[in-house]
Amino acid sequence: MTQNGTGAAALIVFGGVLFLVALLGSRIESLEFGGATLRIRAAAAERFALAEESERRGDIATARELRAEARALLDAAGPIADDYSSVRGSMPAGASRTRALEEVLARARRLAQEQSFESAEVLRWLREGTDEQRITALAMMQARPELRNFETTLAAITHPRTPFEQYHAMRLALQMIDQLNTEQAGRLAGTVEAQKGIRFRRDSDRVRLREEILQRVRGRLPERR
């Protein structure tokens, strides 16, 4: 019980989050009360609870927006990441598995185009997430320019979890070239050039992608005299 209006609102939201935790069960990955960040499915639970509170206050538009964000978070962090993990774990490496993984990422791109996502949340998936969340974030950044971040893309090229992740980080970098300044373009060229002989096989698609990136970057950088 509380006589404080703010405290009452906080208790209502807290109770709503607990209700969503019970409802979603194992779909909630982690919950960090008292911190500034809530992880993926926990963030979805929080948005559902805040939507209920907004609706009680008569703010229907905000409630609708919060529910849409929550559903988008669950859709992105759940089935897509799970399907990616399932394909990787159940199929041997090869062309068939690559095609299946590409189909999963195509779903992530469609989702990013159809739903609204906070760029900070998608960026967190790429920085701190599981392998599945990281590749989902890259696919979503490929689909939505406003979600992109140069530094984390460069980091994914330099320190990828898998070759597949590195390939898609390079694809994303290729899409970003026209928006890079001269300093960023130079750093990108140096990063992909440094991968030569370290991670790529001669027949790798990443070799061809690296050459395409370098060619595009050279076209943007001033000629050396």
Coordinates of C-alpha atoms in Angstrom, one line a residue:
M1 CA 0.0 0.0 0.0
T2 CA 1.2 3.5 -0.8
Q3 CA -0.1 7.0 -0.6
N4 CA 2.3 8.2 -3.2
G5 CA 0.9 8.4 -6.8
T6 CA 4.3 7.7 -8.4
G7 CA 4.8 4.8 -6.1
A8 CA 1.4 3.4 -6.9
A9 CA 2.1 3.6 -10.6
A10 CA 5.5 1.9 -10.1
L11 CA 3.8 -0.9 -8.2
I12 CA 1.2 -1.4 -10.9
V13 CA 3.9 -1.6 -13.6
F14 CA 6.0 -3.9 -11.4
G15 CA 3.0 -6.2 -10.9
G16 CA 2.3 -6.1 -14.6
V17 CA 5.9 -7.2 -15.4
L18 CA 5.6 -10.0 -12.9
F19 CA 2.4 -11.1 -14.5
L20 CA 4.1 -11.1 -17.9
V21 CA 7.0 -13.1 -16.5
A22 CA 4.6 -15.8 -15.3
L23 CA 2.7 -15.7 -18.6
L24 CA 5.8 -15.9 -20.9
G25 CA 7.7 -18.3 -18.6
S26 CA 10.9 -19.5 -20.1
R27 CA 10.6 -16.9 -23.0
I28 CA 11.9 -14.3 -20.5
E29 CA 15.7 -14.4 -20.7
S30 CA 16.6 -12.0 -17.9
L31 CA 15.2 -9.3 -15.7
E32 CA 17.2 -6.4 -14.2
F33 CA 15.1 -4.3 -11.9
G34 CA 16.9 -1.2 -10.7
G35 CA 19.1 -1.1 -13.8
A36 CA 18.7 1.0 -16.9
T37 CA 18.5 -2.0 -19.3
L38 CA 16.1 -4.9 -19.7
R39 CA 17.1 -7.8 -21.9
I40 CA 15.1 -8.6 -25.1
R41 CA 12.1 -10.7 -23.8
A42 CA 12.2 -9.0 -20.4
A43 CA 12.0 -5.7 -22.3
A44 CA 9.0 -7.0 -24.1
A45 CA 7.3 -7.9 -20.8
E46 CA 8.0 -4.4 -19.5
R47 CA 6.5 -2.8 -22.6
F48 CA 3.3 -4.9 -22.2
A49 CA 3.0 -3.8 -18.6
L50 CA 3.6 -0.1 -19.5
A51 CA 1.0 -0.5 -22.2
E52 CA -1.6 -1.6 -19.6
E53 CA -0.7 1.4 -17.4
S54 CA -0.9 3.8 -20.4
E55 CA -4.3 2.4 -21.3
R56 CA -5.5 2.9 -17.7
R57 CA -4.5 6.5 -18.0
G58 CA -6.5 6.8 -21.2
D59 CA -3.4 7.1 -23.4
I60 CA -4.6 4.6 -26.0
A61 CA -2.1 5.7 -28.7
T62 CA 0.9 5.1 -26.4
A63 CA -0.5 1.8 -25.3
R64 CA -0.9 0.6 -28.9
E65 CA 2.7 1.7 -29.7
L66 CA 4.1 -0.1 -26.6
R67 CA 2.3 -3.3 -27.4
A68 CA 3.5 -3.2 -31.0
E69 CA 7.1 -2.7 -29.8
A70 CA 6.7 -5.7 -27.4
R71 CA 5.3 -8.0 -30.0
A72 CA 8.2 -6.9 -32.4
L73 CA 10.7 -7.7 -29.7
L74 CA 9.3 -11.2 -29.0
D75 CA 9.1 -11.9 -32.7
A76 CA 12.7 -10.9 -33.3
A77 CA 14.3 -12.5 -30.3
G78 CA 12.2 -15.6 -30.2
P79 CA 11.3 -17.6 -33.4
I80 CA 13.9 -16.1 -35.6
A81 CA 16.8 -16.6 -33.2
D82 CA 15.5 -20.1 -32.3
D83 CA 15.2 -21.1 -35.9
Y84 CA 18.7 -19.9 -36.7
S85 CA 20.0 -22.0 -33.7
S86 CA 18.0 -25.0 -34.8
V87 CA 19.3 -24.9 -38.4
R88 CA 22.9 -24.4 -37.3
G89 CA 22.6 -27.3 -34.9
S90 CA 20.8 -29.8 -37.0
M91 CA 22.4 -29.4 -40.5
P92 CA 25.9 -30.1 -41.6
A93 CA 28.0 -27.2 -42.9
G94 CA 27.5 -26.7 -46.6
A95 CA 25.4 -25.0 -49.3
S96 CA 22.1 -26.4 -48.0
R97 CA 22.6 -25.1 -44.5
T98 CA 23.7 -21.7 -45.8
R99 CA 20.5 -21.4 -47.9
A100 CA 18.4 -22.3 -44.9
L101 CA 20.2 -19.8 -42.7
E102 CA 19.7 -17.1 -45.4
E103 CA 16.0 -17.8 -45.4
V104 CA 15.9 -17.2 -41.6
L105 CA 17.7 -13.9 -42.0
A106 CA 15.3 -12.9 -44.8
R107 CA 12.5 -13.2 -42.2
A108 CA 14.5 -10.9 -39.8
R109 CA 14.8 -8.3 -42.6
R110 CA 11.1 -8.4 -43.3
L111 CA 10.4 -8.1 -39.6
A112 CA 12.6 -5.0 -39.4
Q113 CA 10.8 -3.4 -42.3
E114 CA 7.4 -4.1 -41.0
Q115 CA 7.9 -3.3 -37.3
S116 CA 9.4 -0.4 -35.3
F117 CA 12.6 -1.2 -33.3
E118 CA 14.7 0.9 -31.0
S119 CA 18.2 1.3 -32.5
A120 CA 19.8 1.1 -29.0
E121 CA 18.1 -2.3 -28.4
V122 CA 19.2 -3.8 -31.8
L123 CA 22.7 -2.4 -31.2
R124 CA 22.8 -4.1 -27.8
W125 CA 21.9 -7.5 -29.5
L126 CA 25.0 -7.1 -31.7
R127 CA 27.3 -6.0 -28.9
E128 CA 26.2 -8.3 -26.1
G129 CA 23.9 -10.9 -27.5
T130 CA 24.1 -14.6 -28.3
D131 CA 25.3 -15.7 -31.7
E132 CA 21.7 -15.9 -32.8
Q133 CA 20.8 -12.4 -31.6
R134 CA 24.0 -11.0 -33.2
I135 CA 23.1 -12.3 -36.6
T136 CA 19.5 -11.2 -36.2
A137 CA 20.7 -7.7 -35.5
L138 CA 23.0 -7.6 -38.5
A139 CA 20.1 -8.7 -40.8
M140 CA 17.8 -6.0 -39.3
M141 CA 20.5 -3.4 -39.8
Q142 CA 20.8 -4.5 -43.4
A143 CA 17.1 -3.8 -43.8
R144 CA 16.8 -0.5 -41.9
P145 CA 19.5 2.2 -42.3
E146 CA 18.5 4.0 -39.2
L147 CA 19.5 0.9 -37.1
R148 CA 23.0 0.8 -38.4
N149 CA 26.2 1.6 -36.4
F150 CA 29.6 1.8 -38.0
E151 CA 31.8 0.9 -35.0
T152 CA 29.9 -2.3 -34.1
T153 CA 29.8 -3.4 -37.8
L154 CA 33.6 -3.0 -37.9
A155 CA 33.9 -5.0 -34.7
A156 CA 31.8 -7.8 -36.1
I157 CA 34.1 -8.0 -39.1
T158 CA 37.2 -8.0 -37.0
H159 CA 36.0 -10.3 -34.2
P160 CA 33.1 -12.4 -35.7
R161 CA 31.7 -15.4 -33.8
T162 CA 31.3 -17.3 -37.1
P163 CA 32.3 -17.0 -40.7
F164 CA 28.6 -16.5 -41.5
E165 CA 28.4 -13.6 -39.2
Q166 CA 31.5 -12.0 -40.7
Y167 CA 30.1 -12.4 -44.2
H168 CA 26.9 -10.5 -43.2
A169 CA 28.8 -7.9 -41.3
M170 CA 30.8 -7.3 -44.5
R171 CA 27.5 -7.1 -46.5
L172 CA 26.3 -4.5 -44.1
A173 CA 29.5 -2.5 -44.4
L174 CA 29.1 -2.6 -48.2
Q175 CA 25.7 -1.1 -47.8
M176 CA 27.0 1.7 -45.6
I177 CA 29.9 2.8 -47.8
D178 CA 28.2 5.8 -49.4
Q179 CA 27.3 7.2 -45.9
L180 CA 30.8 6.9 -44.5
N181 CA 33.2 9.8 -44.2
T182 CA 36.8 9.6 -45.5
E183 CA 38.2 8.5 -42.2
Q184 CA 35.6 5.7 -41.7
A185 CA 36.0 4.5 -45.3
G186 CA 39.8 4.2 -44.8
R187 CA 39.3 2.3 -41.5
L188 CA 36.9 -0.1 -43.3
A189 CA 39.4 -0.7 -46.1
G190 CA 42.1 -1.4 -43.6
T191 CA 39.9 -3.8 -41.6
V192 CA 38.8 -6.0 -44.5
E193 CA 42.4 -5.9 -46.0
A194 CA 43.7 -7.2 -42.7
Q195 CA 41.5 -10.2 -43.0
K196 CA 43.4 -11.4 -46.1
G197 CA 45.2 -14.7 -45.4
I198 CA 43.8 -14.9 -41.8
R199 CA 40.2 -16.0 -42.1
F200 CA 39.3 -16.3 -45.8
R201 CA 39.7 -19.2 -48.1
R202 CA 40.6 -18.5 -51.7
D203 CA 37.2 -19.7 -53.0
S204 CA 35.2 -18.0 -50.2
D205 CA 32.4 -15.6 -50.9
R206 CA 34.0 -13.4 -48.3
V207 CA 37.0 -12.9 -50.6
R208 CA 34.8 -11.6 -53.4
L209 CA 32.9 -9.4 -51.0
R210 CA 36.2 -8.1 -49.6
E211 CA 37.3 -7.1 -53.1
E212 CA 34.0 -5.4 -53.8
I213 CA 34.3 -3.4 -50.6
L214 CA 37.9 -2.4 -51.4
Q215 CA 36.9 -1.4 -54.9
R216 CA 34.0 0.8 -53.7
V217 CA 36.2 2.4 -51.0
R218 CA 39.0 3.2 -53.4
G219 CA 36.4 5.0 -55.6
R220 CA 35.6 7.3 -52.6
L221 CA 39.1 7.9 -51.2
P222 CA 41.3 10.7 -52.8
E223 CA 44.1 9.5 -55.0
R224 CA 47.6 9.4 -53.4
R225 CA 50.3 11.4 -55.2

